[in-house]
Amino acid sequence: MDASDQKLRRLGIGGSDAAAILGLSGYGSAYSVAVEKLAGIRVEPSEEQREWLDLGKRMEPLLRRLFEDRTGMLVYPGEPFVAHQKHAFIFANADGLLAGGMEPAGNGPAVSDGPDTGRVRSDFWSPAVPPELAELGPGIFEGKTAGGFDAAPWGNAREPKLPTSYWVQAQHYMAVLDRRWTGFGVLLNGNRFETRFVVRDDPWIAGTWEPGLVKFWADLQANIIPDPWDPDIDEPVLKARYANGDAGELQLTEEQTRIVYAWARAREEKGRAERQDKALTVSVRAMMGNYSIGRLTTGEQITY
């Protein structure tokens, strides 16, 4: 992503932002998104994460081709930063666009009248594509790569799954682009390509997605930042936002004072639990001696 893209992203809410704002992402939170939009502060990915992101970007043409080969559908380029018709601050950056249902047209490769005609003519409807999508008109394409622990949320061909954050991203794009379904092409662990399909969830969009993003953006215009809550995501952002700690003395409110006391109690309880754990570890070690298996009176056993 270049500097101009980052500047544009700060002016609105994109698909990856939506999952974080709604608390449905493992990589961002409403707090981290707000701090990035208002102050331009973001935690930079590690070198390993950066390499993985760069690899995913370079793989996009291959993912499109693999999806076309697997499904028989043609993928057309998606237009960047398309704004929602009602909320101009909400935008979509879809990887590609898909025409709609297929119909037989003799032998030969799949051909199309264009991404917005809603029809692709082909000699087959691939078994890799749910047949009900034929009636839903044009769709959206998203290409992804995943490896290691990140591959597990995708399931497998017999038990297909979709990571929650990507489900939200798909709903976001469908709401902005007014399309009814999204097809994912994902390369898992670098050696297995699979497809996933998601249909539009209008009740969720109307009841959760739209009001959640509208409120978040209204708060942002009033310089109201959500409270941080996720230690894994928000603590690095807090460290980047308040790197110096040189503002002097702060007079805390009664509510803030209660939070400090609760924090102190939690740390004290954690310390007691850690000390108890160490003491009991010593007791179990002494009790087991040279034995590797202990049979409990309940019939259960421990290995040590």
PDB file of C-alpha atoms in Angstrom:
ATOM      1  CA  MET A   1       0.000   0.000   0.000  1.00  0.00           C
ATOM      2  CA  ASP A   2       1.524   3.371  -0.971  1.00  0.00           C
ATOM      3  CA  ALA A   3       1.230   6.691   0.886  1.00  0.00           C
ATOM      4  CA  SER A   4      -1.736   7.891  -1.194  1.00  0.00           C
ATOM      5  CA  ASP A   5      -3.704   4.736  -0.378  1.00  0.00           C
ATOM      6  CA  GLN A   6      -2.999   5.182   3.325  1.00  0.00           C
ATOM      7  CA  LYS A   7      -4.209   8.798   3.152  1.00  0.00           C
ATOM      8  CA  LEU A   8      -7.446   7.758   1.441  1.00  0.00           C
ATOM      9  CA  ARG A   9      -8.039   5.002   4.001  1.00  0.00           C
ATOM     10  CA  ARG A  10      -7.903   7.583   6.771  1.00  0.00           C
ATOM     11  CA  LEU A  11     -10.808   9.435   5.126  1.00  0.00           C
ATOM     12  CA  GLY A  12     -13.281   6.583   5.426  1.00  0.00           C
ATOM     13  CA  ILE A  13     -14.091   3.026   6.494  1.00  0.00           C
ATOM     14  CA  GLY A  14     -12.944   0.091   4.389  1.00  0.00           C
ATOM     15  CA  GLY A  15     -13.737  -3.603   4.479  1.00  0.00           C
ATOM     16  CA  SER A  16     -10.935  -4.611   6.852  1.00  0.00           C
ATOM     17  CA  ASP A  17     -11.813  -1.671   9.115  1.00  0.00           C
ATOM     18  CA  ALA A  18     -15.421  -2.867   9.449  1.00  0.00           C
ATOM     19  CA  ALA A  19     -14.594  -6.154  11.177  1.00  0.00           C
ATOM     20  CA  ALA A  20     -12.269  -4.388  13.622  1.00  0.00           C
ATOM     21  CA  ILE A  21     -14.807  -1.659  14.427  1.00  0.00           C
ATOM     22  CA  LEU A  22     -17.492  -4.264  15.115  1.00  0.00           C
ATOM     23  CA  GLY A  23     -15.205  -6.338  17.352  1.00  0.00           C
ATOM     24  CA  LEU A  24     -15.001  -9.224  14.887  1.00  0.00           C
ATOM     25  CA  SER A  25     -11.333  -9.098  13.888  1.00  0.00           C
ATOM     26  CA  GLY A  26      -8.281 -10.665  15.456  1.00  0.00           C
ATOM     27  CA  TYR A  27      -6.020  -8.029  13.896  1.00  0.00           C
ATOM     28  CA  GLY A  28      -7.664  -4.737  14.825  1.00  0.00           C
ATOM     29  CA  SER A  29     -10.136  -3.098  17.184  1.00  0.00           C
ATOM     30  CA  ALA A  30     -12.388  -0.045  17.178  1.00  0.00           C
ATOM     31  CA  TYR A  31      -9.706   1.709  19.228  1.00  0.00           C
ATOM     32  CA  SER A  32      -6.845   0.864  16.863  1.00  0.00           C
ATOM     33  CA  VAL A  33      -8.883   1.953  13.821  1.00  0.00           C
ATOM     34  CA  ALA A  34      -9.916   5.228  15.498  1.00  0.00           C
ATOM     35  CA  VAL A  35      -6.335   6.092  16.476  1.00  0.00           C
ATOM     36  CA  GLU A  36      -5.160   5.387  12.929  1.00  0.00           C
ATOM     37  CA  LYS A  37      -7.906   7.539  11.385  1.00  0.00           C
ATOM     38  CA  LEU A  38      -7.497  10.494  13.762  1.00  0.00           C
ATOM     39  CA  ALA A  39      -3.768  10.488  14.450  1.00  0.00           C
ATOM     40  CA  GLY A  40      -2.257   8.380  11.689  1.00  0.00           C
ATOM     41  CA  ILE A  41      -0.763   6.049  14.305  1.00  0.00           C
ATOM     42  CA  ARG A  42      -0.665   2.373  13.464  1.00  0.00           C
ATOM     43  CA  VAL A  43       1.451  -0.542  14.649  1.00  0.00           C
ATOM     44  CA  GLU A  44       3.626  -1.541  11.735  1.00  0.00           C
ATOM     45  CA  PRO A  45       3.621  -5.238  10.843  1.00  0.00           C
ATOM     46  CA  SER A  46       6.658  -7.328  11.660  1.00  0.00           C
ATOM     47  CA  GLU A  47       9.096  -8.227   8.923  1.00  0.00           C
ATOM     48  CA  GLU A  48       7.538 -11.694   8.689  1.00  0.00           C
ATOM     49  CA  GLN A  49       4.016 -10.231   8.475  1.00  0.00           C
ATOM     50  CA  ARG A  50       5.159  -7.707   5.878  1.00  0.00           C
ATOM     51  CA  GLU A  51       6.651 -10.460   3.734  1.00  0.00           C
ATOM     52  CA  TRP A  52       3.415 -12.451   4.010  1.00  0.00           C
ATOM     53  CA  LEU A  53       1.307  -9.416   3.003  1.00  0.00           C
ATOM     54  CA  ASP A  54       3.602  -8.703   0.079  1.00  0.00           C
ATOM     55  CA  LEU A  55       3.411 -12.332  -1.025  1.00  0.00           C
ATOM     56  CA  GLY A  56      -0.392 -12.203  -0.895  1.00  0.00           C
ATOM     57  CA  LYS A  57      -0.384  -9.085  -3.091  1.00  0.00           C
ATOM     58  CA  ARG A  58       1.912 -10.713  -5.619  1.00  0.00           C
ATOM     59  CA  MET A  59      -0.278 -13.834  -5.654  1.00  0.00           C
ATOM     60  CA  GLU A  60      -3.480 -11.991  -6.639  1.00  0.00           C
ATOM     61  CA  PRO A  61      -3.176 -12.645 -10.429  1.00  0.00           C
ATOM     62  CA  LEU A  62      -2.575 -16.346  -9.767  1.00  0.00           C
ATOM     63  CA  LEU A  63      -5.517 -16.531  -7.355  1.00  0.00           C
ATOM     64  CA  ARG A  64      -7.809 -14.967  -9.960  1.00  0.00           C
ATOM     65  CA  ARG A  65      -6.638 -17.477 -12.576  1.00  0.00           C
ATOM     66  CA  LEU A  66      -7.057 -20.429 -10.218  1.00  0.00           C
ATOM     67  CA  PHE A  67     -10.560 -19.251  -9.305  1.00  0.00           C
ATOM     68  CA  GLU A  68     -11.480 -18.930 -12.990  1.00  0.00           C
ATOM     69  CA  ASP A  69     -10.141 -22.407 -13.740  1.00  0.00           C
ATOM     70  CA  ARG A  70     -11.952 -23.934 -10.760  1.00  0.00           C
ATOM     71  CA  THR A  71     -15.338 -22.238 -11.294  1.00  0.00           C
ATOM     72  CA  GLY A  72     -15.551 -21.374 -14.983  1.00  0.00           C
ATOM     73  CA  MET A  73     -16.324 -17.751 -14.109  1.00  0.00           C
ATOM     74  CA  LEU A  74     -14.327 -14.781 -15.312  1.00  0.00           C
ATOM     75  CA  VAL A  75     -12.922 -12.315 -12.794  1.00  0.00           C
ATOM     76  CA  TYR A  76     -12.986  -8.649 -13.767  1.00  0.00           C
ATOM     77  CA  PRO A  77     -10.894  -5.945 -12.067  1.00  0.00           C
ATOM     78  CA  GLY A  78     -12.534  -4.226  -9.131  1.00  0.00           C
ATOM     79  CA  GLU A  79     -12.582  -0.425  -8.974  1.00  0.00           C
ATOM     80  CA  PRO A  80     -10.736   0.931  -5.897  1.00  0.00           C
ATOM     81  CA  PHE A  81     -12.350   3.157  -3.261  1.00  0.00           C
ATOM     82  CA  VAL A  82     -15.963   2.865  -4.403  1.00  0.00           C
ATOM     83  CA  ALA A  83     -18.165   4.862  -2.017  1.00  0.00           C
ATOM     84  CA  HIS A  84     -21.443   3.667  -0.494  1.00  0.00           C
ATOM     85  CA  GLN A  85     -24.422   5.409  -2.146  1.00  0.00           C
ATOM     86  CA  LYS A  86     -25.885   6.543   1.184  1.00  0.00           C
ATOM     87  CA  HIS A  87     -22.772   6.887   3.363  1.00  0.00           C
ATOM     88  CA  ALA A  88     -19.904   8.402   1.390  1.00  0.00           C
ATOM     89  CA  PHE A  89     -17.391   7.660   4.180  1.00  0.00           C
ATOM     90  CA  ILE A  90     -17.855   3.900   3.681  1.00  0.00           C
ATOM     91  CA  PHE A  91     -15.916   2.492   0.742  1.00  0.00           C
ATOM     92  CA  ALA A  92     -15.019  -0.820  -0.905  1.00  0.00           C
ATOM     93  CA  ASN A  93     -11.783  -2.078  -2.474  1.00  0.00           C
ATOM     94  CA  ALA A  94     -12.869  -5.422  -3.897  1.00  0.00           C
ATOM     95  CA  ASP A  95     -10.216  -7.599  -5.543  1.00  0.00           C
ATOM     96  CA  GLY A  96     -12.498  -8.320  -8.480  1.00  0.00           C
ATOM     97  CA  LEU A  97     -16.035  -8.528  -9.842  1.00  0.00           C
ATOM     98  CA  LEU A  98     -17.894 -11.603 -11.074  1.00  0.00           C
ATOM     99  CA  ALA A  99     -20.712 -11.920 -13.566  1.00  0.00           C
ATOM    100  CA  GLY A 100     -23.800 -13.820 -12.526  1.00  0.00           C
ATOM    101  CA  GLY A 101     -25.364 -17.166 -13.404  1.00  0.00           C
ATOM    102  CA  MET A 102     -24.118 -19.336 -16.254  1.00  0.00           C
ATOM    103  CA  GLU A 103     -26.028 -20.787 -19.143  1.00  0.00           C
ATOM    104  CA  PRO A 104     -25.006 -23.396 -21.781  1.00  0.00           C
ATOM    105  CA  ALA A 105     -23.527 -22.035 -25.006  1.00  0.00           C
ATOM    106  CA  GLY A 106     -22.013 -25.052 -26.720  1.00  0.00           C
ATOM    107  CA  ASN A 107     -18.368 -26.042 -26.423  1.00  0.00           C
ATOM    108  CA  GLY A 108     -15.420 -23.776 -25.752  1.00  0.00           C
ATOM    109  CA  PRO A 109     -14.113 -21.646 -22.928  1.00  0.00           C
ATOM    110  CA  ALA A 110     -16.233 -19.375 -20.777  1.00  0.00           C
ATOM    111  CA  VAL A 111     -16.977 -15.992 -22.375  1.00  0.00           C
ATOM    112  CA  SER A 112     -18.830 -12.991 -21.059  1.00  0.00           C
ATOM    113  CA  ASP A 113     -20.715  -9.908 -22.176  1.00  0.00           C
ATOM    114  CA  GLY A 114     -19.110  -7.954 -19.313  1.00  0.00           C
ATOM    115  CA  PRO A 115     -19.160  -7.842 -15.539  1.00  0.00           C
ATOM    116  CA  ASP A 116     -22.454  -5.952 -15.252  1.00  0.00           C
ATOM    117  CA  THR A 117     -24.621  -7.993 -17.627  1.00  0.00           C
ATOM    118  CA  GLY A 118     -25.326 -10.599 -14.969  1.00  0.00           C
ATOM    119  CA  ARG A 119     -24.786 -13.525 -17.337  1.00  0.00           C
ATOM    120  CA  VAL A 120     -21.772 -15.629 -18.299  1.00  0.00           C
ATOM    121  CA  ARG A 121     -22.115 -18.070 -21.174  1.00  0.00           C
ATOM    122  CA  SER A 122     -20.283 -21.363 -20.710  1.00  0.00           C
ATOM    123  CA  ASP A 123     -20.566 -25.009 -21.590  1.00  0.00           C
ATOM    124  CA  PHE A 124     -20.910 -25.947 -17.915  1.00  0.00           C
ATOM    125  CA  TRP A 125     -21.871 -24.832 -14.426  1.00  0.00           C
ATOM    126  CA  SER A 126     -18.967 -25.960 -12.285  1.00  0.00           C
ATOM    127  CA  PRO A 127     -19.761 -28.295  -9.368  1.00  0.00           C
ATOM    128  CA  ALA A 128     -17.385 -26.065  -7.376  1.00  0.00           C
ATOM    129  CA  VAL A 129     -20.049 -23.328  -7.464  1.00  0.00           C
ATOM    130  CA  PRO A 130     -23.310 -23.579  -5.472  1.00  0.00           C
ATOM    131  CA  PRO A 131     -26.134 -23.697  -8.058  1.00  0.00           C
ATOM    132  CA  GLU A 132     -28.294 -21.209  -6.129  1.00  0.00           C
ATOM    133  CA  LEU A 133     -25.849 -18.431  -7.005  1.00  0.00           C
ATOM    134  CA  ALA A 134     -27.089 -18.589 -10.587  1.00  0.00           C
ATOM    135  CA  GLU A 135     -30.180 -16.631  -9.567  1.00  0.00           C
ATOM    136  CA  LEU A 136     -28.394 -13.934  -7.549  1.00  0.00           C
ATOM    137  CA  GLY A 137     -26.889 -11.877 -10.361  1.00  0.00           C
ATOM    138  CA  PRO A 138     -23.371 -10.389 -10.321  1.00  0.00           C
ATOM    139  CA  GLY A 139     -20.977 -11.154  -7.475  1.00  0.00           C
ATOM    140  CA  ILE A 140     -17.653 -10.133  -5.972  1.00  0.00           C
ATOM    141  CA  PHE A 141     -14.295 -11.917  -5.964  1.00  0.00           C
ATOM    142  CA  GLU A 142     -11.777 -11.931  -3.121  1.00  0.00           C
ATOM    143  CA  GLY A 143      -8.407 -13.688  -3.272  1.00  0.00           C
ATOM    144  CA  LYS A 144      -6.681 -14.748  -0.049  1.00  0.00           C
ATOM    145  CA  THR A 145      -3.643 -16.673   1.134  1.00  0.00           C
ATOM    146  CA  ALA A 146      -3.345 -18.366   4.523  1.00  0.00           C
ATOM    147  CA  GLY A 147      -0.769 -20.573   6.187  1.00  0.00           C
ATOM    148  CA  GLY A 148      -0.084 -22.233   9.519  1.00  0.00           C
ATOM    149  CA  PHE A 149      -2.576 -21.340  12.230  1.00  0.00           C
ATOM    150  CA  ASP A 150      -4.317 -18.887   9.862  1.00  0.00           C
ATOM    151  CA  ALA A 151      -5.311 -21.775   7.581  1.00  0.00           C
ATOM    152  CA  ALA A 152      -7.407 -23.583  10.226  1.00  0.00           C
ATOM    153  CA  PRO A 153     -10.357 -21.116  10.192  1.00  0.00           C
ATOM    154  CA  TRP A 154     -10.900 -21.941   6.506  1.00  0.00           C
ATOM    155  CA  GLY A 155     -11.696 -25.585   7.301  1.00  0.00           C
ATOM    156  CA  ASN A 156     -11.282 -27.972   4.387  1.00  0.00           C
ATOM    157  CA  ALA A 157     -13.117 -29.091   1.255  1.00  0.00           C
ATOM    158  CA  ARG A 158     -15.364 -31.490   3.213  1.00  0.00           C
ATOM    159  CA  GLU A 159     -16.040 -29.030   6.054  1.00  0.00           C
ATOM    160  CA  PRO A 160     -15.616 -25.568   4.507  1.00  0.00           C
ATOM    161  CA  LYS A 161     -15.375 -22.580   6.824  1.00  0.00           C
ATOM    162  CA  LEU A 162     -14.677 -18.880   6.494  1.00  0.00           C
ATOM    163  CA  PRO A 163     -12.818 -16.637   8.976  1.00  0.00           C
ATOM    164  CA  THR A 164     -15.262 -14.257  10.652  1.00  0.00           C
ATOM    165  CA  SER A 165     -13.335 -11.137   9.631  1.00  0.00           C
ATOM    166  CA  TYR A 166     -13.546 -12.134   5.960  1.00  0.00           C
ATOM    167  CA  TRP A 167     -17.270 -12.846   6.284  1.00  0.00           C
ATOM    168  CA  VAL A 168     -17.669  -9.284   7.558  1.00  0.00           C
ATOM    169  CA  GLN A 169     -15.472  -7.959   4.754  1.00  0.00           C
ATOM    170  CA  ALA A 170     -17.653  -9.722   2.204  1.00  0.00           C
ATOM    171  CA  GLN A 171     -20.842  -8.291   3.726  1.00  0.00           C
ATOM    172  CA  HIS A 172     -19.232  -4.850   3.694  1.00  0.00           C
ATOM    173  CA  TYR A 173     -18.344  -5.078   0.010  1.00  0.00           C
ATOM    174  CA  MET A 174     -21.757  -6.446  -0.945  1.00  0.00           C
ATOM    175  CA  ALA A 175     -23.496  -3.612   0.897  1.00  0.00           C
ATOM    176  CA  VAL A 176     -21.347  -0.960  -0.790  1.00  0.00           C
ATOM    177  CA  LEU A 177     -21.385  -2.465  -4.294  1.00  0.00           C
ATOM    178  CA  ASP A 178     -25.008  -3.668  -4.060  1.00  0.00           C
ATOM    179  CA  ARG A 179     -24.230  -7.271  -4.965  1.00  0.00           C
ATOM    180  CA  ARG A 180     -25.722 -10.460  -3.554  1.00  0.00           C
ATOM    181  CA  TRP A 181     -22.813 -12.877  -3.186  1.00  0.00           C
ATOM    182  CA  THR A 182     -19.039 -13.132  -2.884  1.00  0.00           C
ATOM    183  CA  GLY A 183     -16.689 -15.857  -4.055  1.00  0.00           C
ATOM    184  CA  PHE A 184     -13.384 -16.418  -2.254  1.00  0.00           C
ATOM    185  CA  GLY A 185     -10.383 -18.130  -3.774  1.00  0.00           C
ATOM    186  CA  VAL A 186      -7.891 -19.071  -1.054  1.00  0.00           C
ATOM    187  CA  LEU A 187      -4.477 -20.691  -1.310  1.00  0.00           C
ATOM    188  CA  LEU A 188      -3.877 -22.651   1.901  1.00  0.00           C
ATOM    189  CA  ASN A 189      -0.328 -23.398   3.065  1.00  0.00           C
ATOM    190  CA  GLY A 190       0.938 -22.664  -0.416  1.00  0.00           C
ATOM    191  CA  ASN A 191      -0.218 -25.984  -1.865  1.00  0.00           C
ATOM    192  CA  ARG A 192      -4.035 -26.244  -1.665  1.00  0.00           C
ATOM    193  CA  PHE A 193      -6.489 -23.984  -3.477  1.00  0.00           C
ATOM    194  CA  GLU A 194     -10.118 -23.919  -2.369  1.00  0.00           C
ATOM    195  CA  THR A 195     -13.210 -21.792  -2.963  1.00  0.00           C
ATOM    196  CA  ARG A 196     -15.743 -20.392  -0.515  1.00  0.00           C
ATOM    197  CA  PHE A 197     -19.025 -18.598  -1.226  1.00  0.00           C
ATOM    198  CA  VAL A 198     -20.987 -16.151   0.921  1.00  0.00           C
ATOM    199  CA  VAL A 199     -24.436 -14.680   0.296  1.00  0.00           C
ATOM    200  CA  ARG A 200     -25.537 -11.265   1.468  1.00  0.00           C
ATOM    201  CA  ASP A 201     -27.114 -11.038   4.933  1.00  0.00           C
ATOM    202  CA  ASP A 202     -29.463  -8.051   4.706  1.00  0.00           C
ATOM    203  CA  PRO A 203     -30.783  -8.219   8.316  1.00  0.00           C
ATOM    204  CA  TRP A 204     -27.227  -8.212   9.689  1.00  0.00           C
ATOM    205  CA  ILE A 205     -26.223  -5.352   7.400  1.00  0.00           C
ATOM    206  CA  ALA A 206     -29.226  -3.265   8.454  1.00  0.00           C
ATOM    207  CA  GLY A 207     -29.153  -4.173  12.143  1.00  0.00           C
ATOM    208  CA  THR A 208     -25.449  -4.395  12.947  1.00  0.00           C
ATOM    209  CA  TRP A 209     -23.137  -3.285  10.163  1.00  0.00           C
ATOM    210  CA  GLU A 210     -24.723   0.006   9.101  1.00  0.00           C
ATOM    211  CA  PRO A 211     -25.587   1.431  12.565  1.00  0.00           C
ATOM    212  CA  GLY A 212     -22.231   0.285  13.969  1.00  0.00           C
ATOM    213  CA  LEU A 213     -20.181   2.017  11.280  1.00  0.00           C
ATOM    214  CA  VAL A 214     -22.370   5.136  11.245  1.00  0.00           C
ATOM    215  CA  LYS A 215     -22.013   5.576  15.022  1.00  0.00           C
ATOM    216  CA  PHE A 216     -18.264   4.948  14.901  1.00  0.00           C
ATOM    217  CA  TRP A 217     -17.780   7.584  12.206  1.00  0.00           C
ATOM    218  CA  ALA A 218     -20.034  10.122  13.967  1.00  0.00           C
ATOM    219  CA  ASP A 219     -18.022   9.652  17.160  1.00  0.00           C
ATOM    220  CA  LEU A 220     -14.804  10.083  15.213  1.00  0.00           C
ATOM    221  CA  GLN A 221     -16.005  13.422  13.802  1.00  0.00           C
ATOM    222  CA  ALA A 222     -16.587  14.528  17.393  1.00  0.00           C
ATOM    223  CA  ASN A 223     -13.075  13.316  18.390  1.00  0.00           C
ATOM    224  CA  ILE A 224     -14.585  10.551  20.529  1.00  0.00           C
ATOM    225  CA  ILE A 225     -12.303   7.506  20.568  1.00  0.00           C
ATOM    226  CA  PRO A 226     -13.599   4.111  21.778  1.00  0.00           C
ATOM    227  CA  ASP A 227     -12.013   2.683  24.897  1.00  0.00           C
ATOM    228  CA  PRO A 228      -9.205   0.167  24.315  1.00  0.00           C
ATOM    229  CA  TRP A 229     -10.082  -3.326  25.527  1.00  0.00           C
ATOM    230  CA  ASP A 230      -8.007  -5.946  23.691  1.00  0.00           C
ATOM    231  CA  PRO A 231      -4.561  -6.311  25.319  1.00  0.00           C
ATOM    232  CA  ASP A 232      -3.013  -8.045  22.315  1.00  0.00           C
ATOM    233  CA  ILE A 233      -4.211  -5.438  19.800  1.00  0.00           C
ATOM    234  CA  ASP A 234      -4.629  -2.226  21.767  1.00  0.00           C
ATOM    235  CA  GLU A 235      -1.589  -2.254  24.073  1.00  0.00           C
ATOM    236  CA  PRO A 236       0.918  -1.869  21.184  1.00  0.00           C
ATOM    237  CA  VAL A 237      -1.219   1.004  19.834  1.00  0.00           C
ATOM    238  CA  LEU A 238      -1.241   2.682  23.260  1.00  0.00           C
ATOM    239  CA  LYS A 239       2.550   2.383  23.477  1.00  0.00           C
ATOM    240  CA  ALA A 240       2.911   3.951  20.034  1.00  0.00           C
ATOM    241  CA  ARG A 241       0.401   6.718  20.836  1.00  0.00           C
ATOM    242  CA  TYR A 242       1.920   7.616  24.220  1.00  0.00           C
ATOM    243  CA  ALA A 243       5.562   6.818  23.642  1.00  0.00           C
ATOM    244  CA  ASN A 244       7.126   9.540  25.842  1.00  0.00           C
ATOM    245  CA  GLY A 245       5.038   9.779  29.018  1.00  0.00           C
ATOM    246  CA  ASP A 246       6.314  13.327  29.592  1.00  0.00           C
ATOM    247  CA  ALA A 247       3.024  15.220  30.029  1.00  0.00           C
ATOM    248  CA  GLY A 248       3.444  15.660  33.768  1.00  0.00           C
ATOM    249  CA  GLU A 249       0.813  14.992  36.423  1.00  0.00           C
ATOM    250  CA  LEU A 250      -2.809  13.927  35.833  1.00  0.00           C
ATOM    251  CA  GLN A 251      -5.591  14.338  38.398  1.00  0.00           C
ATOM    252  CA  LEU A 252      -7.715  11.201  38.119  1.00  0.00           C
ATOM    253  CA  THR A 253     -11.492  11.106  38.486  1.00  0.00           C
ATOM    254  CA  GLU A 254     -13.305   8.827  40.945  1.00  0.00           C
ATOM    255  CA  GLU A 255     -14.110   6.360  38.138  1.00  0.00           C
ATOM    256  CA  GLN A 256     -10.487   6.348  36.987  1.00  0.00           C
ATOM    257  CA  THR A 257      -9.351   5.841  40.593  1.00  0.00           C
ATOM    258  CA  ARG A 258     -11.604   2.765  40.863  1.00  0.00           C
ATOM    259  CA  ILE A 259     -10.038   1.390  37.681  1.00  0.00           C
ATOM    260  CA  VAL A 260      -6.552   1.847  39.166  1.00  0.00           C
ATOM    261  CA  TYR A 261      -7.550  -0.011  42.350  1.00  0.00           C
ATOM    262  CA  ALA A 262      -9.137  -2.816  40.290  1.00  0.00           C
ATOM    263  CA  TRP A 263      -5.938  -3.065  38.251  1.00  0.00           C
ATOM    264  CA  ALA A 264      -3.836  -3.235  41.436  1.00  0.00           C
ATOM    265  CA  ARG A 265      -6.071  -6.000  42.862  1.00  0.00           C
ATOM    266  CA  ALA A 266      -5.851  -7.982  39.646  1.00  0.00           C
ATOM    267  CA  ARG A 267      -2.053  -7.773  39.656  1.00  0.00           C
ATOM    268  CA  GLU A 268      -1.950  -8.819  43.311  1.00  0.00           C
ATOM    269  CA  GLU A 269      -4.232 -11.800  42.637  1.00  0.00           C
ATOM    270  CA  LYS A 270      -2.125 -12.737  39.631  1.00  0.00           C
ATOM    271  CA  GLY A 271       1.005 -12.631  41.792  1.00  0.00           C
ATOM    272  CA  ARG A 272      -0.614 -14.839  44.443  1.00  0.00           C
ATOM    273  CA  ALA A 273      -1.765 -17.309  41.784  1.00  0.00           C
ATOM    274  CA  GLU A 274       1.721 -17.470  40.278  1.00  0.00           C
ATOM    275  CA  ARG A 275       3.319 -18.043  43.699  1.00  0.00           C
ATOM    276  CA  GLN A 276       0.736 -20.746  44.514  1.00  0.00           C
ATOM    277  CA  ASP A 277       1.389 -22.405  41.164  1.00  0.00           C
ATOM    278  CA  LYS A 278       5.122 -22.541  41.869  1.00  0.00           C
ATOM    279  CA  ALA A 279       4.567 -23.888  45.399  1.00  0.00           C
ATOM    280  CA  LEU A 280       2.228 -26.616  44.207  1.00  0.00           C
ATOM    281  CA  THR A 281       4.614 -27.499  41.394  1.00  0.00           C
ATOM    282  CA  VAL A 282       7.307 -28.163  44.015  1.00  0.00           C
ATOM    283  CA  SER A 283       4.868 -30.286  46.049  1.00  0.00           C
ATOM    284  CA  VAL A 284       3.873 -32.395  43.030  1.00  0.00           C
ATOM    285  CA  ARG A 285       7.517 -32.830  42.001  1.00  0.00           C
ATOM    286  CA  ALA A 286       8.448 -34.033  45.502  1.00  0.00           C
ATOM    287  CA  MET A 287       5.380 -36.306  45.690  1.00  0.00           C
ATOM    288  CA  MET A 288       6.058 -37.997  42.326  1.00  0.00           C
ATOM    289  CA  GLY A 289       9.772 -38.492  42.936  1.00  0.00           C
ATOM    290  CA  ASN A 290      11.054 -40.781  40.170  1.00  0.00           C
ATOM    291  CA  TYR A 291       7.553 -41.902  39.101  1.00  0.00           C
ATOM    292  CA  SER A 292       6.282 -40.650  35.752  1.00  0.00           C
ATOM    293  CA  ILE A 293       2.595 -41.630  36.130  1.00  0.00           C
ATOM    294  CA  GLY A 294       0.363 -40.986  39.118  1.00  0.00           C
ATOM    295  CA  ARG A 295      -2.994 -42.747  39.582  1.00  0.00           C
ATOM    296  CA  LEU A 296      -5.543 -40.552  41.370  1.00  0.00           C
ATOM    297  CA  THR A 297      -8.217 -41.913  43.720  1.00  0.00           C
ATOM    298  CA  THR A 298     -10.805 -40.753  41.180  1.00  0.00           C
ATOM    299  CA  GLY A 299      -9.441 -43.182  38.587  1.00  0.00           C
ATOM    300  CA  GLU A 300      -7.795 -40.410  36.591  1.00  0.00           C
ATOM    301  CA  GLN A 301      -4.060 -40.202  36.098  1.00  0.00           C
ATOM    302  CA  ILE A 302      -1.362 -37.593  35.666  1.00  0.00           C
ATOM    303  CA  THR A 303       1.880 -37.838  33.770  1.00  0.00           C
ATOM    304  CA  TYR A 304       4.883 -35.959  35.053  1.00  0.00           C
TER     305      TYR A 304
END
